[in-house]
GROMACS .gro file of C-alpha atoms in nm:
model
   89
    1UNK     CA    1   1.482  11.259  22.552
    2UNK     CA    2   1.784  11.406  22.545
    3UNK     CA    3   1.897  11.755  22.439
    4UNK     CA    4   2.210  11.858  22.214
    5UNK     CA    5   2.331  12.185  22.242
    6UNK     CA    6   2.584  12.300  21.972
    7UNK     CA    7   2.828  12.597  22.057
    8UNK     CA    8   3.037  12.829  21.846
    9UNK     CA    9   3.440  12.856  21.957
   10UNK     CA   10   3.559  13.160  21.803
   11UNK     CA   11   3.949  13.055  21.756
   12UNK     CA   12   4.191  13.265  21.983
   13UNK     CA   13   4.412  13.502  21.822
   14UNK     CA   14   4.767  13.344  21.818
   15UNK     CA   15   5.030  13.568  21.978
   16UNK     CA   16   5.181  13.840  21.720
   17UNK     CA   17   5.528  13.918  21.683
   18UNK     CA   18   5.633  14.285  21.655
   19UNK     CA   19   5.392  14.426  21.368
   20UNK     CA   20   5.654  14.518  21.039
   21UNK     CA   21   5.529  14.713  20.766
   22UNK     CA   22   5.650  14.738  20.407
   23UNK     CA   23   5.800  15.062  20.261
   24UNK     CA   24   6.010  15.196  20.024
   25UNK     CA   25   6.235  15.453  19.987
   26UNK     CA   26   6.170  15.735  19.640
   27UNK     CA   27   6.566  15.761  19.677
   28UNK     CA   28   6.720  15.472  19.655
   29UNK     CA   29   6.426  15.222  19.551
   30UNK     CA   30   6.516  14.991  19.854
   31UNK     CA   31   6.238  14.798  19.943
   32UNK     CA   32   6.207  14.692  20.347
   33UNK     CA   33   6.013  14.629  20.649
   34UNK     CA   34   6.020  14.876  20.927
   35UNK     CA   35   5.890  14.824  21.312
   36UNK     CA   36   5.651  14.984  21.462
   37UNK     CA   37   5.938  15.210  21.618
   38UNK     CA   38   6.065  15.294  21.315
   39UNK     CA   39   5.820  15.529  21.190
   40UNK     CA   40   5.596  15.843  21.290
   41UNK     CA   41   5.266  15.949  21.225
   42UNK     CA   42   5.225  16.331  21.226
   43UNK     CA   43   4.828  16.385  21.211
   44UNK     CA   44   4.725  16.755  21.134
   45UNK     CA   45   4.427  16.906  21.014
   46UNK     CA   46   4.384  16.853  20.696
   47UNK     CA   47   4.550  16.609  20.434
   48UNK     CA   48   4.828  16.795  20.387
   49UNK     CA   49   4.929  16.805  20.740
   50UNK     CA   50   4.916  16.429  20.780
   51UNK     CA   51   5.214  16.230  20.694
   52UNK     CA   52   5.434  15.937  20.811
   53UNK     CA   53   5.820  15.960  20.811
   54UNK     CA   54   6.142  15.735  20.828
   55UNK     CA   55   6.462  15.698  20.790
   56UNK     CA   56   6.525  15.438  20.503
   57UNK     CA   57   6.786  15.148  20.649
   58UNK     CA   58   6.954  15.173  20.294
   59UNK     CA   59   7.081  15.526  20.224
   60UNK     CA   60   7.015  15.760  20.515
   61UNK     CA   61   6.734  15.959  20.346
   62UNK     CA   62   6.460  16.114  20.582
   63UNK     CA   63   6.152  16.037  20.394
   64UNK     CA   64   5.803  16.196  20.420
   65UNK     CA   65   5.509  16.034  20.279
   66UNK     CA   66   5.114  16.160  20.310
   67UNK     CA   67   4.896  15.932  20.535
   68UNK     CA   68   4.514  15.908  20.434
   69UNK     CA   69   4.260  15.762  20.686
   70UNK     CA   70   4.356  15.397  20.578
   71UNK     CA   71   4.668  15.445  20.616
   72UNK     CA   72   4.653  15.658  21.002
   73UNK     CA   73   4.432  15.385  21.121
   74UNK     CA   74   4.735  15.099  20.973
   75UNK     CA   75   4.967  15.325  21.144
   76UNK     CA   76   4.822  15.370  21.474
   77UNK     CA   77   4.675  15.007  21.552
   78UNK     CA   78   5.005  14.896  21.479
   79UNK     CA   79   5.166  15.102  21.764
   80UNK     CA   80   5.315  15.359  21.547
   81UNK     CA   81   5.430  15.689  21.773
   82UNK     CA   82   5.199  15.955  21.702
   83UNK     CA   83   5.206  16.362  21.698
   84UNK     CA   84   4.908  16.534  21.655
   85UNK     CA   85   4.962  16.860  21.539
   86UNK     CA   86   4.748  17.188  21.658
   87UNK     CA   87   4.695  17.460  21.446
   88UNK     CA   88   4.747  17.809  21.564
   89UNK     CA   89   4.460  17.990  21.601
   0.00000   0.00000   0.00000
């Protein structure tokens, strides 16, 4: 008698490149992909307190968008440089 024995291979995760993620600028409309390096994550205490920011590649403008949790999580596993900021109590 003989015995089988089946096995699962989960496949191995192929080796990234640098994570890019998609943004656009409210000035000038440009549409673009920004490194991990380009962007910060500011995470305060409430929603108002918790944005991203960069520099759009196109026009110069410093630009300053609000980050829910989605977003923070994206942000962070993606190696995105991140403040946290206290409140002062």
């Amino acid at each position: 008698m003989t015995s089988a024995s089946a096995s699962v291979t989960l496949p191995l995760a192929a080796p990234l490149g640098p994570v890019l993620f998609k943004a656009a600028c409210p000035d000038c409309r440009a549409r673009f992909e920004l490194s991990a390096g380009a962007l910060r994550l500011a995470i305060g205490g409430s929603r108002r307190t918790t944005f991203y920011s960069f520099t759009c590649p196109e026009c110069g403008t410093a630009v300053r968008k609000p980050a829910g949790e989605r977003i923070v999580e994206l942000l962070t596993g993606g190696g995105v440089r991140t403040l946290r900021l206290h409140s002062a109590g």
